[in-house]
Amino acid sequence: MPTIEQTVYVSKEMLGYIGNQPTNPPGINPGDEGFGLYAPDVTDLNTYLGTETEYYRLNGWQLNGADQFANGQFWSLDAYTGDGDPREDDDPSHWTEIYAQLTPKNDLVNGLGIGDNYIVLEIGGEHIMLDFDGTFSDVPTDVVYEPNRDPGGEGAPTFDEGEDAFDGAVCFAAGTLIETGNSPMRVEDLRVGQIVLTKDHGPQPIRWISSQTLSPAVLARHENLRPVRIKAGALGAGTPSSDLVVSPQHRILVRSKIANRMFGASEILVAAKQLLELDGVEIAADLEEVRYFHILFDRHEIVLSNGAESEAFYTGPQALKSVDAAARAEIFRIFPELKDRDYRPEPARTLVSGRVARNMVKRHIKNDMELVAA
């Protein structure tokens, strides 16, 4: 057995089954408009395998100290059959090996076998597309990956890109002021039925609220759960109005011309952890423990938190797994449709994640532009 040097966890939407080797689009050659890496009738890997796995893991060896996918590496692929957080579950009975030795195929189609957010993996003539921005489904789809898909990127996905498969809980830290329409209230003073002012639907009642305290021991064990502090004015003039502390995956509203150019939407939602290159945004390492609060409405909403627009709880599948069984049962009682594994709630804005989000932040920094334009 090889010595595993790296494990990458990914969601089912990130893995597409290609089958035969990808080529260039029929009749289109290098230099022609529309040239790229072409694969017809791609479905998610689940459809090909006939399974309902939500998460997978890639175990890599012969990496030679790299932090990106590259030729010469080897990866096995396992499907997760447990019901917890796969990143915390090492029980061998909860993992089933699907492929024993996949290899990255960077050199396909003039070097387009790899891009900023994707890599083609091959075993025995079969090809798997790992796309960290992927939305593969059971509907066969022709895909084309063009050169410079993500201008300003680094040319290959890093091993931590899969973290964006795990939404985690969207939480406000205790002390956050939430605008109610009458006056701001501390999040810990809010109750079910309390009216809160939302950006899209005006005054709305809270349907569910919960909290959890992460002790110093928990934060020491799970550094990825440490809160992010967005200092006053870090997003734009007066935004937030005072320091805002949220969970790393808590999405913040970005409104700018750059966002519009990159994503075709002037307003998008980006996880706080993707903003860490901004001056005034940092890991709140000084907090020995943190009490997180989750607020849920009838739909995904944007609220004012310390004067900054950010999301309330988004009931995606991994976010639901991040709360305990009792809380999850209570949410299912209020919103039974969430029990359907294929149900996906409509987000309040386009959700931008991973390296694409970080590149957007870099563009704002390079152009000296605020993330929240007036």
Short mmCIF file of C-alpha atoms in Angstrom, two decimals, residues 3 101 117 209 211 216 278 282:
data_model
loop_
_atom_site.label_atom_id
_atom_site.label_comp_id
_atom_site.label_asym_id
_atom_site.label_seq_id
_atom_site.Cartn_x
_atom_site.Cartn_y
_atom_site.Cartn_z
CA THR A 3 1.85 6.08 1.81
CA GLN A 101 -4.89 4.59 -9.26
CA ASN A 117 -10.11 24.89 -11.33
CA ILE A 209 -32.65 30.13 15.59
CA SER A 211 -26.49 28.54 18.75
CA PRO A 216 -10.75 26.56 23.07
CA LEU A 278 -8.18 42.35 2.09
CA GLU A 282 -8.37 38.50 9.42
#
